[in-house]
Every structure is written in structure tokens, then in C-alpha cells.
Coordinates of C-alpha atoms and ligand atoms in Angstrom, one line a residue:
M6 CA 0.0 0.0 0.0
S7 CA 1.2 3.5 -0.7
A8 CA 1.6 6.1 2.1
A9 CA -0.9 8.5 0.5
S10 CA -4.3 7.4 -0.8
P11 CA -4.3 4.0 -2.4
I12 CA -4.2 3.7 -6.2
A13 CA -7.1 2.0 -8.0
I14 CA -7.0 0.7 -11.5
A15 CA -10.4 0.2 -13.1
L16 CA -10.6 -2.7 -15.5
D17 CA -14.0 -3.2 -17.2
G18 CA -15.2 -5.3 -20.1
P19 CA -17.6 -8.0 -21.2
A20 CA -17.7 -11.6 -20.1
A21 CA -14.7 -13.6 -21.1
S22 CA -12.7 -10.6 -22.2
G23 CA -9.7 -11.7 -20.1
K24 CA -10.2 -9.1 -17.3
T25 CA -9.7 -11.6 -14.5
V26 CA -6.6 -13.4 -15.8
V27 CA -4.9 -10.3 -17.1
G28 CA -6.1 -8.2 -14.1
R29 CA -4.6 -10.8 -11.7
M30 CA -1.3 -10.8 -13.7
V31 CA -1.0 -7.0 -13.6
A32 CA -1.9 -6.8 -9.9
R33 CA 0.7 -9.4 -9.0
K34 CA 3.4 -7.5 -11.0
L35 CA 2.5 -4.2 -9.2
G36 CA 2.0 -5.8 -5.8
Y37 CA -1.6 -4.6 -5.7
R38 CA -4.7 -6.5 -4.6
F39 CA -7.0 -7.9 -7.3
L40 CA -10.7 -7.9 -7.0
D41 CA -13.1 -9.5 -9.6
T42 CA -16.3 -7.7 -8.7
G43 CA -18.3 -10.2 -10.8
V44 CA -17.7 -12.7 -7.9
M45 CA -19.6 -10.4 -5.6
Y46 CA -22.7 -10.3 -7.9
R47 CA -22.4 -14.1 -8.2
A48 CA -22.2 -14.6 -4.5
M49 CA -25.3 -12.5 -4.0
T50 CA -27.0 -14.5 -6.7
W51 CA -26.1 -17.8 -5.0
A52 CA -27.4 -16.5 -1.6
A53 CA -30.7 -15.5 -3.4
L54 CA -31.0 -19.0 -4.9
Q55 CA -30.3 -20.6 -1.5
A56 CA -33.0 -18.5 0.0
K57 CA -35.4 -19.7 -2.8
I58 CA -35.8 -16.1 -4.1
N59 CA -36.8 -15.9 -7.7
P60 CA -34.1 -13.9 -9.5
K61 CA -36.9 -11.8 -11.1
D62 CA -38.3 -10.8 -7.7
A63 CA -36.7 -7.4 -7.3
A64 CA -38.5 -6.7 -3.9
K65 CA -37.1 -9.9 -2.3
L66 CA -33.6 -9.2 -3.7
R67 CA -33.7 -5.7 -2.2
G68 CA -34.5 -7.3 1.2
L69 CA -31.7 -9.8 0.8
A70 CA -29.2 -7.0 -0.1
R71 CA -30.3 -5.1 3.1
E72 CA -30.2 -8.1 5.4
R73 CA -27.1 -10.0 4.2
P74 CA -24.0 -7.9 4.0
V75 CA -21.3 -8.9 1.5
V76 CA -17.8 -9.1 3.0
V77 CA -14.7 -9.7 0.9
V78 CA -11.7 -11.3 2.6
F79 CA -8.2 -11.0 0.9
G80 CA -6.4 -14.2 2.2
E81 CA -2.7 -14.9 1.7
D82 CA -3.0 -18.5 0.6
R83 CA -6.7 -19.1 -0.1
G84 CA -7.1 -16.2 -2.4
V85 CA -10.2 -13.9 -2.2
L86 CA -13.2 -15.1 -0.3
V87 CA -16.7 -13.6 -0.6
L88 CA -19.1 -14.1 2.3
V89 CA -22.8 -13.2 2.2
G90 CA -24.4 -12.8 5.6
G91 CA -21.4 -14.6 7.1
V92 CA -21.6 -17.6 4.8
D93 CA -18.7 -18.3 2.4
A94 CA -20.2 -18.3 -1.1
T95 CA -16.9 -18.6 -2.9
P96 CA -17.1 -22.3 -3.8
H97 CA -20.5 -21.8 -5.5
V98 CA -20.0 -18.8 -7.7
R99 CA -19.3 -20.7 -10.9
E100 CA -22.3 -23.0 -10.6
A101 CA -24.6 -23.2 -13.7
E102 CA -27.6 -21.9 -11.8
V103 CA -25.7 -18.9 -10.6
E104 CA -24.3 -18.2 -14.2
Q105 CA -27.9 -18.3 -15.5
A106 CA -29.4 -15.9 -12.9
V107 CA -26.6 -13.4 -12.2
S108 CA -27.4 -10.9 -15.0
L109 CA -30.9 -10.6 -13.6
V110 CA -29.8 -10.2 -10.0
S111 CA -27.2 -7.6 -11.0
Q112 CA -30.0 -5.4 -12.6
V113 CA -31.5 -4.6 -9.2
A114 CA -30.4 -1.1 -8.1
E115 CA -30.3 -1.8 -4.4
V116 CA -28.1 -4.9 -5.0
R117 CA -25.7 -2.8 -7.0
D118 CA -25.8 0.0 -4.4
A119 CA -24.9 -2.4 -1.6
L120 CA -22.0 -4.0 -3.6
V121 CA -20.7 -0.7 -4.9
A122 CA -20.4 0.7 -1.3
V123 CA -18.3 -2.3 -0.4
Q124 CA -16.1 -1.9 -3.5
R125 CA -15.5 1.8 -2.8
R126 CA -14.5 1.0 0.8
L127 CA -12.0 -1.7 -0.5
A128 CA -10.5 0.9 -2.9
Q129 CA -9.8 3.1 0.1
E130 CA -7.9 0.3 2.0
A131 CA -5.1 -0.6 -0.4
D132 CA -3.8 -0.3 -3.9
I133 CA -6.1 -2.4 -6.1
V134 CA -6.9 -3.6 -9.6
M135 CA -10.7 -3.8 -9.7
A136 CA -12.4 -5.7 -12.6
G137 CA -16.0 -5.4 -13.5
R138 CA -18.5 -3.7 -15.8
D139 CA -19.0 -0.3 -14.2
I140 CA -15.8 0.3 -12.2
G141 CA -14.6 3.2 -14.4
T142 CA -18.1 4.7 -14.9
V143 CA -19.8 4.3 -11.5
V144 CA -17.7 2.7 -8.8
L145 CA -14.4 4.6 -9.1
P146 CA -15.0 7.4 -11.6
D147 CA -11.8 9.2 -10.3
A148 CA -9.5 6.2 -10.9
P149 CA -6.3 7.4 -12.4
V150 CA -6.1 4.5 -14.9
K151 CA -9.2 3.1 -16.6
V152 CA -9.1 0.3 -19.1
F153 CA -12.0 -1.3 -21.1
L154 CA -10.8 -4.7 -22.3
T155 CA -12.8 -6.2 -25.1
A156 CA -12.7 -8.7 -28.0
S157 CA -15.1 -9.9 -30.6
A158 CA -17.8 -12.2 -29.3
Q159 CA -16.4 -15.0 -31.5
E160 CA -12.9 -14.6 -30.0
R161 CA -14.2 -14.5 -26.5
A162 CA -16.4 -17.6 -27.2
R163 CA -13.4 -19.4 -28.7
R164 CA -11.3 -18.7 -25.6
R165 CA -14.0 -19.7 -23.1
H166 CA -14.8 -22.8 -25.1
A167 CA -11.1 -23.9 -25.0
E168 CA -11.1 -23.4 -21.2
M169 CA -14.2 -25.5 -20.9
Q170 CA -12.9 -28.2 -23.1
A171 CA -9.8 -28.4 -21.0
R172 CA -12.0 -29.0 -17.9
G173 CA -13.8 -31.8 -19.7
D174 CA -17.0 -29.7 -20.2
G175 CA -18.8 -30.8 -23.4
T176 CA -20.6 -27.5 -24.1
T177 CA -20.3 -26.7 -27.8
Y178 CA -18.8 -23.5 -29.2
E179 CA -22.2 -22.4 -30.5
Q180 CA -23.7 -22.8 -27.0
V181 CA -20.9 -20.8 -25.5
L182 CA -21.2 -18.0 -28.1
A183 CA -25.0 -17.8 -27.6
E184 CA -24.6 -17.6 -23.8
L185 CA -22.0 -14.8 -24.1
Q186 CA -24.2 -12.9 -26.5
R187 CA -27.1 -13.3 -24.1
R188 CA -25.0 -11.9 -21.2
D189 CA -23.6 -9.1 -23.3
K190 CA -27.1 -8.0 -24.2
L191 CA -28.3 -8.0 -20.6
D192 CA -25.2 -6.4 -19.2
S193 CA -25.1 -3.5 -21.7
G194 CA -28.9 -3.1 -22.1
R195 CA -29.8 -2.8 -18.4
K196 CA -31.1 0.5 -17.1
V197 CA -28.9 0.7 -14.0
S198 CA -25.1 1.1 -14.6
P199 CA -25.0 -0.6 -18.0
M200 CA -21.7 -1.9 -19.2
R201 CA -19.9 0.7 -21.3
P202 CA -16.4 2.2 -21.5
A203 CA -15.9 5.4 -19.4
P204 CA -15.3 8.4 -21.6
D205 CA -11.7 8.5 -20.3
A206 CA -11.1 4.8 -20.5
Q207 CA -8.5 3.3 -22.8
V208 CA -10.3 0.7 -24.9
V209 CA -8.1 -2.3 -25.6
V210 CA -9.3 -4.8 -28.3
T211 CA -7.5 -8.0 -27.6
D212 CA -8.4 -10.2 -30.6
G213 CA -5.2 -12.1 -31.6
M214 CA -3.3 -11.1 -28.4
S215 CA -2.1 -13.5 -25.7
E216 CA -2.9 -12.9 -22.1
E217 CA 0.8 -12.1 -21.5
Q218 CA 0.8 -9.5 -24.4
V219 CA -2.3 -7.8 -23.0
A220 CA -0.8 -7.7 -19.5
S221 CA 2.5 -6.2 -20.8
F222 CA 0.4 -3.6 -22.8
L223 CA -1.5 -2.7 -19.6
L224 CA 1.6 -2.5 -17.5
A225 CA 3.2 -0.1 -20.0
L226 CA 0.0 2.0 -20.1
I227 CA -0.1 2.1 -16.3
G228 CA 3.6 3.1 -16.2
R229 CA 2.8 6.1 -18.5
K230 CA -0.3 7.2 -16.5
L231 CA 1.0 6.9 -13.0
P232 CA 3.8 9.2 -11.8
Ligands
DC327 O1 -17.5 -10.9 -14.8 P1 -18.6 -12.0 -14.5 O2 -19.0 -12.8 -15.6 O3 -18.2 -12.9 -13.3 O4 -19.9 -11.2 -14.0 C1 -21.0 -11.8 -13.6 C2 -22.2 -10.9 -13.8 O5 -22.1 -9.8 -12.8 C3 -22.3 -10.2 -15.1 O6 -23.3 -10.8 -15.9 C4 -22.7 -8.8 -14.8 C5 -22.5 -8.6 -13.4 N1 -21.5 -7.6 -13.0 C6 -21.9 -6.3 -12.9 O7 -23.1 -6.0 -13.3 N2 -21.1 -5.3 -12.5 C7 -19.8 -5.6 -12.2 N3 -19.0 -4.7 -11.8 C8 -19.4 -7.0 -12.3 C9 -20.2 -7.9 -12.7

């Protein structure tokens, strides 16, 4: 952590744009924390499903956001944990039901307000690379470095499909592409904090680039922007 106020790097972009892998690489190199804010929306979604709340029931989701605070714990060896109302949701955030429902849950303004408040507090604690959809536009509009990482839907689907195949998941490329396009539409079409680049963000289109190349590009950009 720096002696003055901590530094925040805002890293936004659509699903499977490489934000998490690249953000983690950049954070490690800089000695900053890394937070993937998508995990917080996923944790809240898991808690909603556990409580048998229909992800379309905004009133119940508002109640959940009020009653179950989300806490992020940066551990040395176990990585980042996300607790909802004191329960560790981290092992569940990639479950298929969560994946299906998260775009709906993240449309609810009160859910967003609760999570954004936590994200802003975390940015006050220590230097951080924060990845999401609205970090540069809403969460940290004064961040000194803002990057919007993107790639064509086909490239993102190809990368995600390769990862899934490596895990033995038999989902087809066409299914992965359709799911990404569905999420893109919901994330950028929603009324509250839609996904879009901040006017002062550097948009980086990563088609054809490796993760290492993107990370080096970002580190060079950060080096130019930060004194
Ligand atoms: O990055 P991800 O796929 O884990 O994000 C899961 C969902 O959370 C995504 O569909 C949109 C939402 N999200 C958001 O609305 N704002 C953020 N800052 C991060 C994620």
C-alpha cells in the first residue's frame, strides 16, 4: 500500500474478455490487490437461490441486499473469499444456476448500491486492480487508470470454449457463443449502470493477443499514467 491514498486501476469489459486473468497478472506484478467484482454479484445470486428467491423478484432481492452484507476477505493463501451474511459463497460462484441468474440479480439497483459501497471501501484500503462492468463509470470514476478490455464475441467464445474443453466440459462452441451474446445484451442493455467504457477509458481490443501480451500492454500504459 502507498503512504498516500491508495491507487485504483479500473478494468472493465464484457464476459470472457480476459479481465480476470490479465487483471490478476497485472496486480501481481504491481504488488496490488486484485478484486473481480463479478464474484460479488455471483455470491449475492447464490445467496438468493439458496433463500429460494426468484431472480426476477426485485423486492425480495432488495430485502436480501439489506439483510445479508457482503464481505470480501483477501487471504494470503486461499485467495479472495466472498461471504454473504457470514456464509462463504466462494465455492459456488461458478455453478450453472448462478451463471444463469446473475445478470438478472445484477440489474437490481439496491443490490448494486450495496455492492458498490463495499467496492469503494475496499479501494480506500489498499492499492487495487478492480475488474467489472461499471468500475470506471460508477464505482471509481476518479480512478487514475481506466481500461476497457474487449474482443469480438467470436474470439471470447473461442477462448471460453477452449477453457471449458480443457476442464472436460462438453458444451459446444455455438452454445458458449449464444450464452456470451445473451449476457452481453443483458449487461449492456440494463437501465442501471449498463456496461460501457468510461469516456476517459483506454479501450483495448485483444483479438489475436495472448494474455501475456495484454498484461504487458496494460503495465506499459499504467507506467505512463502513474507518476
Ligand atoms: O464478470 P462475471 O461474468 O463474473 O460477472 C457476472 C455478472 O455480474 C455479469 O453478468 C454482470 C454482473 N456484473 C456487474 O453487473 N457489474 C460488475 N461490476 C461486475 C459484474
